[in-house]
Short mmCIF file of C-alpha atoms in Angstrom, two decimals:
data_model
loop_
_atom_site.label_atom_id
_atom_site.label_comp_id
_atom_site.label_asym_id
_atom_site.label_seq_id
_atom_site.Cartn_x
_atom_site.Cartn_y
_atom_site.Cartn_z
CA MET C 1 42.50 -138.48 45.65
CA ILE C 2 39.06 -137.99 44.09
CA PRO C 3 37.19 -138.50 47.40
CA TRP C 4 39.71 -136.20 49.06
CA PHE C 5 38.96 -133.47 46.52
CA ILE C 6 35.20 -134.00 46.83
CA LEU C 7 35.38 -133.79 50.62
CA PHE C 8 37.38 -130.57 50.62
CA SER C 9 35.30 -128.98 47.87
CA LYS C 10 32.07 -129.67 49.80
CA ILE C 11 33.43 -127.84 52.81
CA HIS C 12 34.88 -125.09 50.58
CA LEU C 13 38.51 -125.64 51.46
CA VAL C 14 40.00 -126.17 48.00
CA ASP C 15 42.71 -123.60 47.25
CA THR C 16 43.27 -122.81 50.92
CA TYR C 17 46.21 -123.40 53.20
CA THR C 18 43.88 -125.14 55.63
CA ALA C 19 43.27 -127.95 53.14
CA LEU C 20 46.98 -128.44 52.58
CA ILE C 21 47.78 -128.37 56.29
CA LEU C 22 44.99 -130.82 57.13
CA SER C 23 45.94 -133.22 54.36
CA HIS C 24 49.62 -133.24 55.30
CA MET C 25 48.74 -133.60 58.97
CA LEU C 26 46.31 -136.46 58.42
CA VAL C 27 48.89 -138.40 56.44
CA GLY C 28 51.97 -137.43 58.47
CA LEU C 29 50.56 -137.89 61.96
CA PRO C 30 50.29 -141.72 61.84
CA PHE C 31 53.87 -141.84 60.54
CA ILE C 32 55.08 -139.66 63.42
CA ILE C 33 53.17 -141.75 65.96
CA TRP C 34 54.63 -144.93 64.50
CA ILE C 35 58.16 -143.55 64.86
CA MET C 36 57.63 -142.14 68.36
CA ILE C 37 56.08 -145.29 69.85
CA SER C 38 59.45 -147.06 69.85
CA PHE C 39 61.10 -144.12 71.63
CA PHE C 40 58.49 -143.95 74.37
CA GLU C 41 58.48 -147.72 74.83
CA ALA C 42 62.28 -147.76 75.19
CA LEU C 43 62.17 -145.38 78.16
CA PRO C 44 62.20 -147.12 81.54
CA THR C 45 59.01 -146.75 83.56
CA GLU C 46 61.11 -146.00 86.65
CA ILE C 47 61.79 -142.51 85.26
CA GLU C 48 58.09 -141.76 85.11
CA GLU C 49 57.49 -143.27 88.53
CA SER C 50 60.30 -141.21 90.08
CA GLY C 51 58.78 -138.04 88.67
CA LEU C 52 55.39 -138.95 90.12
CA ILE C 53 56.98 -139.67 93.52
CA ASP C 54 58.69 -136.27 93.42
CA GLY C 55 55.26 -134.63 93.12
CA CYS C 56 54.83 -134.08 89.41
CA THR C 57 51.54 -134.74 87.69
CA HIS C 58 51.43 -137.03 84.65
CA HIS C 59 51.37 -133.95 82.42
CA GLN C 60 54.43 -132.46 84.13
CA VAL C 61 56.28 -135.78 83.96
CA PHE C 62 55.71 -135.89 80.22
CA LEU C 63 56.70 -132.27 79.59
CA ARG C 64 59.65 -132.02 82.01
CA ILE C 65 61.13 -135.53 81.93
CA ILE C 66 59.93 -137.76 79.09
CA LEU C 67 59.89 -135.20 76.27
CA PRO C 68 63.45 -133.91 76.82
CA ILE C 69 64.78 -137.46 77.01
CA SER C 70 63.06 -138.41 73.76
CA GLY C 71 64.39 -135.29 71.97
CA PRO C 72 66.32 -137.23 69.30
CA GLY C 73 63.14 -139.13 68.43
CA VAL C 74 61.12 -135.94 68.18
CA ILE C 75 63.75 -134.34 65.95
CA THR C 76 63.96 -137.45 63.74
CA ALA C 77 60.18 -137.69 63.36
CA SER C 78 59.94 -133.95 62.69
CA LEU C 79 62.64 -134.05 60.02
CA LEU C 80 61.13 -137.04 58.23
CA SER C 81 57.66 -135.50 58.37
CA PHE C 82 59.03 -132.19 57.06
CA ILE C 83 60.74 -133.92 54.15
CA PHE C 84 57.55 -135.83 53.34
CA SER C 85 55.45 -132.65 53.37
CA TRP C 86 58.06 -130.60 51.51
CA ASN C 87 58.20 -133.05 48.63
CA ASN C 88 54.54 -134.00 48.49
CA PHE C 89 53.14 -133.42 45.04
CA MET C 90 49.78 -135.19 45.00
CA PHE C 91 47.97 -133.18 47.66
CA SER C 92 49.20 -129.93 46.18
CA VAL C 93 48.23 -130.75 42.62
CA ILE C 94 44.70 -131.67 43.71
CA LEU C 95 43.98 -129.19 46.51
CA ALA C 96 46.14 -126.15 45.73
CA GLY C 97 45.26 -123.39 43.34
CA ASP C 98 46.87 -120.16 42.23
CA LYS C 99 46.78 -118.69 45.75
CA THR C 100 48.29 -121.72 47.48
CA LYS C 101 50.78 -123.06 44.95
CA THR C 102 53.57 -125.08 46.57
CA LEU C 103 57.14 -125.44 45.33
CA PRO C 104 56.70 -128.88 43.70
CA ILE C 105 53.79 -127.45 41.69
CA ALA C 106 55.89 -124.42 40.72
CA VAL C 107 58.64 -126.73 39.48
CA PHE C 108 56.04 -128.77 37.61
CA ASN C 109 55.01 -125.60 35.76
CA PHE C 110 58.40 -125.55 34.00
CA MET C 111 57.06 -128.42 31.91
CA SER C 112 54.53 -127.70 29.20
CA TYR C 113 52.95 -129.65 26.40
CA SER C 114 55.43 -128.59 23.76
CA GLU C 115 58.68 -128.20 25.68
CA ILE C 116 60.51 -128.69 28.95
CA ASN C 117 62.67 -125.85 30.19
CA TRP C 118 65.45 -128.09 31.51
CA GLY C 119 67.76 -125.34 32.73
CA ALA C 120 65.15 -123.60 34.86
CA LEU C 121 63.74 -126.96 35.98
CA MET C 122 67.11 -128.17 37.27
CA ALA C 123 67.91 -124.81 38.89
CA ALA C 124 64.56 -124.80 40.69
CA ALA C 125 65.02 -128.41 41.79
CA CYS C 126 68.41 -127.56 43.30
CA ILE C 127 67.06 -124.49 45.06
CA ILE C 128 64.07 -126.24 46.63
CA THR C 129 66.36 -129.05 47.81
CA LEU C 130 68.61 -126.65 49.74
CA PRO C 131 66.34 -126.06 52.81
CA VAL C 132 65.88 -129.79 53.36
CA LEU C 133 69.61 -130.39 52.94
CA ILE C 134 70.53 -127.63 55.39
CA ILE C 135 68.03 -128.81 58.00
CA ALA C 136 69.22 -132.40 57.61
CA LEU C 137 72.87 -131.38 58.01
CA VAL C 138 72.14 -129.29 61.10
CA SER C 139 70.13 -132.04 62.79
CA GLN C 140 72.26 -134.96 61.56
CA ARG C 141 73.63 -135.98 64.95
CA TYR C 142 70.13 -136.10 66.43
CA VAL C 143 68.80 -138.13 63.53
CA VAL C 144 71.54 -140.75 63.79
CA SER C 145 71.07 -141.14 67.55
CA GLY C 146 67.31 -141.01 67.13
CA LEU C 147 67.19 -143.74 64.53
CA SER C 148 69.50 -146.01 66.50
CA ALA C 149 67.68 -145.38 69.81
CA GLY C 150 64.31 -146.21 68.27
CA ALA C 151 65.50 -149.45 66.76
CA VAL C 152 63.78 -152.69 67.62
CA LYS C 153 65.10 -154.25 70.80
CA GLY C 154 66.47 -157.78 70.50
#
């Protein structure tokens, strides 16, 4: 994390949302790509070829045919990336300041040298867990089908 801080301080991005977005994107993007590769490899090439025969360009085939079919994979990767970014503490503690404090840092502030405010700490932990829980419950059917569709073929 020290080189990360040095890099962002040299380009004057410490305590900005840009630094947090870039750091979460640079770590989350390989994870999303790794998840989505199995979905795109599982699709038959005949679907893409039929779209090209019907007159679509490669870009149109991806946007109109491939992307809607791989919707459960996109939702699964998005949910897992959101949970990773929502709970990430290390980037925020290094790169965030008073202007860009994230929720894990706010919860961390309930602990001090002399005492830990357990009641407020537990209440805050429950409250910041609610958005992730609600999103996971709403997209549960897509996640289950997405995880099983992207499984390794035997």
